[in-house]
Amino acid sequence: MADVADIENYIAKCALGDRSAFTALYSATSAKLFGVCLRVLGNRAEAEDALQDVFVKIWHNANRYRVNGLSPMTWLITIARNLSIDRLRARKAARGTGLDAAQELPSTAPGPEALAMASSDRVQIVACMAELDPDRSDAVRRAYLEGETYQELAVRYDVPLNTIRTWLRRSLIKLKECLSR
Amino acid sequence: MTDNIDTQDELALAAEYALGLLSVQESDAFEALMAVDPDLRDRYAVWVESFASLTDDIAPVAPPAVLQRRIEQAIFGVPAQKQSLFGRLGLLGPVFVGLAAAVVVLVGLNQSGILRDTGPTYVAELAAEDASFIVFASFDPTARILDMQRTIGVAREGRGLEVWLIAGDNPPMSLGVWPIGQAQASLTVAEAHATQMAGGVLAITDEPLGGSPDGVPTGDVLAAGPVAIAL
C-alpha cells in the first residue's frame, strides 16, 4: 500500500518522464480516482473515458505539482473531480466555467498556518457539514460532487438566483467557522 | 478568523472558485487576485483540501484492466513508430509545420467499443501533443469504412474539420469532412485510398466549413497519428 510519500515520489518521477513511476502511480491511485469519476458521472463508459483524461493530464502536468504539505491525493482527486464535472456539464449542456482550466492547487506552498488548518479541516468537514441545515450541506455537496451551478441550485430549491448565492455563501462562511474552531 | 467583511468575502469567493460556481469572468478575476495574494492562495488551498475530503466515503472501484493499457498507450505510444512518423511528416512542407508539435501514439482499440465485431482492422489514435484533441479511428478494409470517435477537442468557432490520409511521401489525400458538431464520424474511403491505409498517417486539420476549398490542407493540424494493425 503506497503512502503519501510514495505517491509524492511517483508524481515527482512522472514529471521527469519515468514511465514505471506512472505505472506505480496508476496502480496506487486509479481505483480511488475511478470511484470519484463514477460517483460524479454515474456511467461506467464515461467514467472510463474520464479516467483516461485524468491520467493523461496527470502525466502532462506532473511537473506542475509541488510537494506542499497538502495531501497529494487532493491534487489527484481534484483533477478527477474537475474533469468529470466538465464532462457532466458538457453532457447537460449547462453553461458554466470550465473547471479543467481552474488551478487544481496554487503552485506555491501554503504557509504553516494554512497547513495546520488544512489538516484539521480535512478531519472535520464531515462533522461541520452536519452542523449546517440539511438543505445547505446538500447544496454544497451537490456543487462539489455533481457540479451543480447556481442556476441549477436555484431551480432545485426554488429560490431566486441572487438568494441562492447569498444563502450558499453564508453557508460556506459558517462551514469555515466550524472548520476553524 | 472571519472578523471583517473582506475576509468573509474572500473566504466565500475562494470556496466558490473551488466548487466551480463562479462565472468565467469571476474566475478570471479570482485567479488574477490569487496570483498576487498569498493569503488568498492559502484560503483556496485549504478549501480544496477540505472539499476533497468529501470524497473520503467514495469507495475505490478497480477500473477494467484494459483501461490501463489504453491509457499507457495513449500517453507513451510506441517510440519507433513515433520516430518514423515525425520523419515522414517532415516531408510535408509548410502546411504541416504545426505537426512538429504533435505527438503521436498508437493504441489498441479492441476494447474501446468502436470496432466492428468482424474482420478488421487498422486503428489509429490521432492526438495533439497537449492532448487537447484526441480522436480514435478504426478502419475496416473490407467495408472501407473509417470510423472515428472524437473524445477530446472541438472544431474552432465557425470552422470545420477535415480528415486526411498521408501515405509515404505523397501529398495528403482528403478522406472527407467531419460532420459538423458530431462526436463521431464514419467515412467511406475510396478504394484507391483504402489500399494505402496500412502504414499511412491520419491527420485532422482545421478548415473552412465544408472543407478545404482546393483539396489540400489549408489550416492547422489539430491531431495526427499513424495507422497500425489492431493489437
Tab-separated table of C-alpha atoms in Angstrom, chain A residues 18-19 22-23 26-27 30-32 34-36 38-39 44 47-49 51-53 55-56 59-60 69-71 73-74 77-78 81-82 87 89 95-99 101-111 113-115 117-119 121-123 125-126 129 140-141 143-145 147-150 153 165 168-169 172-173 175-177 179-180, chain B residues 1-2 5 7-28 31-32 34-35 38 40-79 103 107 111-112 125 128-131 134 136 149 151-152:
chain	number	residue	atom	x	y	z
A	18	ASP	CA	9.640	7.972	-15.590
A	19	ARG	CA	7.189	5.529	-17.096
A	22	PHE	CA	3.478	6.325	-13.809
A	23	THR	CA	2.543	2.662	-13.690
A	26	TYR	CA	-1.741	4.276	-11.606
A	27	SER	CA	-1.744	1.106	-9.525
A	30	SER	CA	-6.601	4.539	-10.179
A	31	ALA	CA	-9.257	2.726	-8.129
A	32	LYS	CA	-9.901	5.754	-5.920
A	34	PHE	CA	-12.157	5.800	-10.890
A	35	GLY	CA	-14.511	5.721	-7.899
A	36	VAL	CA	-14.633	9.524	-7.959
A	38	LEU	CA	-18.018	7.036	-11.371
A	39	ARG	CA	-19.617	8.901	-8.484
A	44	ARG	CA	-19.145	3.435	-16.450
A	47	ALA	CA	-16.046	7.271	-16.215
A	48	GLU	CA	-13.516	5.164	-18.127
A	49	ASP	CA	-13.035	7.921	-20.697
A	51	LEU	CA	-10.160	8.347	-16.093
A	52	GLN	CA	-8.100	8.241	-19.264
A	53	ASP	CA	-8.246	12.035	-19.494
A	55	PHE	CA	-4.168	10.184	-16.138
A	56	VAL	CA	-3.141	11.857	-19.392
A	59	TRP	CA	1.273	12.765	-16.724
A	60	HIS	CA	1.462	16.043	-18.607
A	69	GLY	CA	2.355	19.665	2.743
A	70	LEU	CA	-1.148	19.065	1.477
A	71	SER	CA	-2.142	15.555	0.548
A	73	MET	CA	-4.337	12.746	-3.200
A	74	THR	CA	-6.042	16.141	-3.034
A	77	ILE	CA	-8.793	13.814	-6.696
A	78	THR	CA	-9.311	17.433	-7.712
A	81	ARG	CA	-13.408	15.646	-9.927
A	82	ASN	CA	-12.915	18.690	-12.172
A	87	ARG	CA	-17.870	16.126	-18.804
A	89	ARG	CA	-21.724	19.737	-17.587
A	95	ARG	CA	-23.303	26.910	-19.089
A	96	GLY	CA	-20.575	27.120	-16.521
A	97	THR	CA	-16.939	27.716	-16.034
A	98	GLY	CA	-14.701	25.020	-17.469
A	99	LEU	CA	-13.127	23.632	-14.349
A	101	ALA	CA	-8.915	25.385	-16.721
A	102	ALA	CA	-9.074	26.074	-12.987
A	103	GLN	CA	-5.956	25.527	-10.974
A	104	GLU	CA	-6.032	22.312	-9.000
A	105	LEU	CA	-3.943	23.889	-6.317
A	106	PRO	CA	-1.970	27.071	-6.063
A	107	SER	CA	1.533	26.380	-7.286
A	108	THR	CA	3.220	27.966	-4.294
A	109	ALA	CA	3.245	26.328	-0.926
A	110	PRO	CA	0.693	27.385	1.651
A	111	GLY	CA	2.027	28.851	4.877
A	113	GLU	CA	-0.977	28.203	9.442
A	114	ALA	CA	-2.801	27.157	6.304
A	115	LEU	CA	-1.286	23.708	6.576
A	117	MET	CA	-5.816	24.472	9.228
A	118	ALA	CA	-5.959	22.164	6.252
A	119	SER	CA	-5.078	19.029	8.144
A	121	ASP	CA	-10.256	20.786	8.305
A	122	ARG	CA	-9.912	17.529	6.470
A	123	VAL	CA	-10.933	15.598	9.522
A	125	ILE	CA	-15.542	18.719	7.265
A	126	VAL	CA	-17.976	15.861	7.627
A	129	MET	CA	-21.291	19.810	7.169
A	140	VAL	CA	-22.541	22.263	-1.064
A	141	ARG	CA	-22.286	18.562	-1.760
A	143	ALA	CA	-21.964	21.703	-6.166
A	144	TYR	CA	-18.860	19.654	-5.394
A	145	LEU	CA	-19.876	16.156	-6.420
A	147	GLY	CA	-21.165	20.139	-10.437
A	148	GLU	CA	-24.480	21.885	-9.964
A	149	THR	CA	-24.388	25.558	-10.872
A	150	TYR	CA	-26.101	28.403	-9.032
A	153	LEU	CA	-29.420	25.033	-7.368
A	165	ARG	CA	-25.898	32.685	-3.913
A	168	LEU	CA	-24.717	29.332	-0.140
A	169	ARG	CA	-22.034	31.925	0.587
A	172	LEU	CA	-19.683	28.373	3.264
A	173	ILE	CA	-18.612	31.021	5.760
A	175	LEU	CA	-18.717	25.964	7.399
A	176	LYS	CA	-15.362	27.715	7.539
A	177	GLU	CA	-16.062	28.997	11.041
A	179	LEU	CA	-13.696	24.115	10.473
A	180	SER	CA	-11.526	26.767	12.123
B	1	MET	CA	-10.667	34.396	11.623
B	2	THR	CA	-13.710	35.890	9.944
B	5	ILE	CA	-16.492	41.629	5.609
B	7	THR	CA	-12.166	38.334	4.907
B	8	GLN	CA	-15.551	36.696	4.757
B	9	ASP	CA	-15.949	37.720	1.168
B	10	GLU	CA	-12.558	36.276	0.275
B	11	LEU	CA	-13.345	33.063	2.090
B	12	ALA	CA	-16.615	32.622	0.272
B	13	LEU	CA	-15.087	33.577	-3.070
B	14	ALA	CA	-12.268	31.042	-2.669
B	15	ALA	CA	-14.822	28.351	-1.863
B	16	GLU	CA	-16.995	29.310	-4.828
B	17	TYR	CA	-13.948	29.135	-7.088
B	18	ALA	CA	-13.028	25.698	-5.739
B	19	LEU	CA	-16.588	24.479	-6.279
B	20	GLY	CA	-16.729	25.868	-9.814
B	21	LEU	CA	-19.636	28.184	-9.052
B	22	LEU	CA	-18.103	31.366	-10.438
B	23	SER	CA	-18.733	32.707	-13.913
B	24	VAL	CA	-15.835	32.759	-16.356
B	25	GLN	CA	-15.236	36.445	-15.653
B	26	GLU	CA	-15.354	35.963	-11.899
B	27	SER	CA	-12.967	33.004	-12.123
B	28	ASP	CA	-10.508	35.019	-14.195
B	31	GLU	CA	-7.141	33.920	-10.440
B	32	ALA	CA	-5.687	37.363	-11.030
B	34	MET	CA	-4.730	34.871	-6.237
B	35	ALA	CA	-1.626	35.443	-8.350
B	38	PRO	CA	-0.552	34.588	-0.863
B	40	LEU	CA	-5.904	34.088	-0.864
B	41	ARG	CA	-3.866	31.194	-2.255
B	42	ASP	CA	-3.803	29.711	1.243
B	43	ARG	CA	-7.535	30.084	1.644
B	44	TYR	CA	-8.088	28.410	-1.688
B	45	ALA	CA	-5.654	25.552	-0.915
B	46	VAL	CA	-7.387	24.864	2.378
B	47	TRP	CA	-10.803	24.761	0.705
B	48	VAL	CA	-9.563	22.387	-1.962
B	49	GLU	CA	-8.221	20.079	0.727
B	50	SER	CA	-11.451	20.275	2.703
B	51	PHE	CA	-13.691	19.638	-0.269
B	52	ALA	CA	-11.504	16.779	-1.492
B	53	SER	CA	-12.242	15.012	1.762
B	54	LEU	CA	-15.898	14.948	0.732
B	55	THR	CA	-14.718	12.061	-1.454
B	56	ASP	CA	-13.400	10.118	1.538
B	57	ASP	CA	-16.517	7.983	1.658
B	58	ILE	CA	-16.404	7.204	-2.058
B	59	ALA	CA	-15.294	3.596	-2.331
B	60	PRO	CA	-12.420	2.762	-4.685
B	61	VAL	CA	-13.535	0.854	-7.774
B	62	ALA	CA	-10.936	-1.017	-9.784
B	63	PRO	CA	-11.105	0.158	-13.391
B	64	PRO	CA	-11.099	-2.559	-16.077
B	65	ALA	CA	-7.592	-3.900	-16.674
B	66	VAL	CA	-7.640	-2.980	-20.340
B	67	LEU	CA	-8.031	0.675	-19.461
B	68	GLN	CA	-4.530	0.845	-18.023
B	69	ARG	CA	-3.098	-0.405	-21.312
B	70	ARG	CA	-5.234	2.029	-23.272
B	71	ILE	CA	-4.081	4.912	-21.105
B	72	GLU	CA	-0.407	3.962	-21.206
B	73	GLN	CA	-0.552	3.565	-24.959
B	74	ALA	CA	-2.312	6.887	-25.274
B	75	ILE	CA	0.482	8.523	-23.320
B	76	PHE	CA	3.576	6.626	-24.350
B	77	GLY	CA	2.676	5.200	-27.757
B	78	VAL	CA	5.333	3.193	-29.493
B	79	PRO	CA	8.637	5.023	-29.740
B	103	VAL	CA	2.880	13.775	-30.507
B	107	VAL	CA	-3.382	2.463	-29.367
B	111	GLN	CA	-11.784	-2.885	-26.078
B	112	SER	CA	-12.890	0.585	-26.848
B	125	GLU	CA	-5.127	7.411	-32.303
B	128	ALA	CA	-2.318	16.720	-30.217
B	129	GLU	CA	0.795	16.995	-28.082
B	130	ASP	CA	-1.054	18.579	-25.184
B	131	ALA	CA	-3.864	16.034	-25.536
B	134	ILE	CA	-7.868	13.218	-29.417
B	136	PHE	CA	-9.731	7.255	-32.043
B	149	GLN	CA	-14.647	8.961	-32.341
B	151	THR	CA	-13.047	12.098	-27.324
B	152	ILE	CA	-11.407	15.431	-26.669
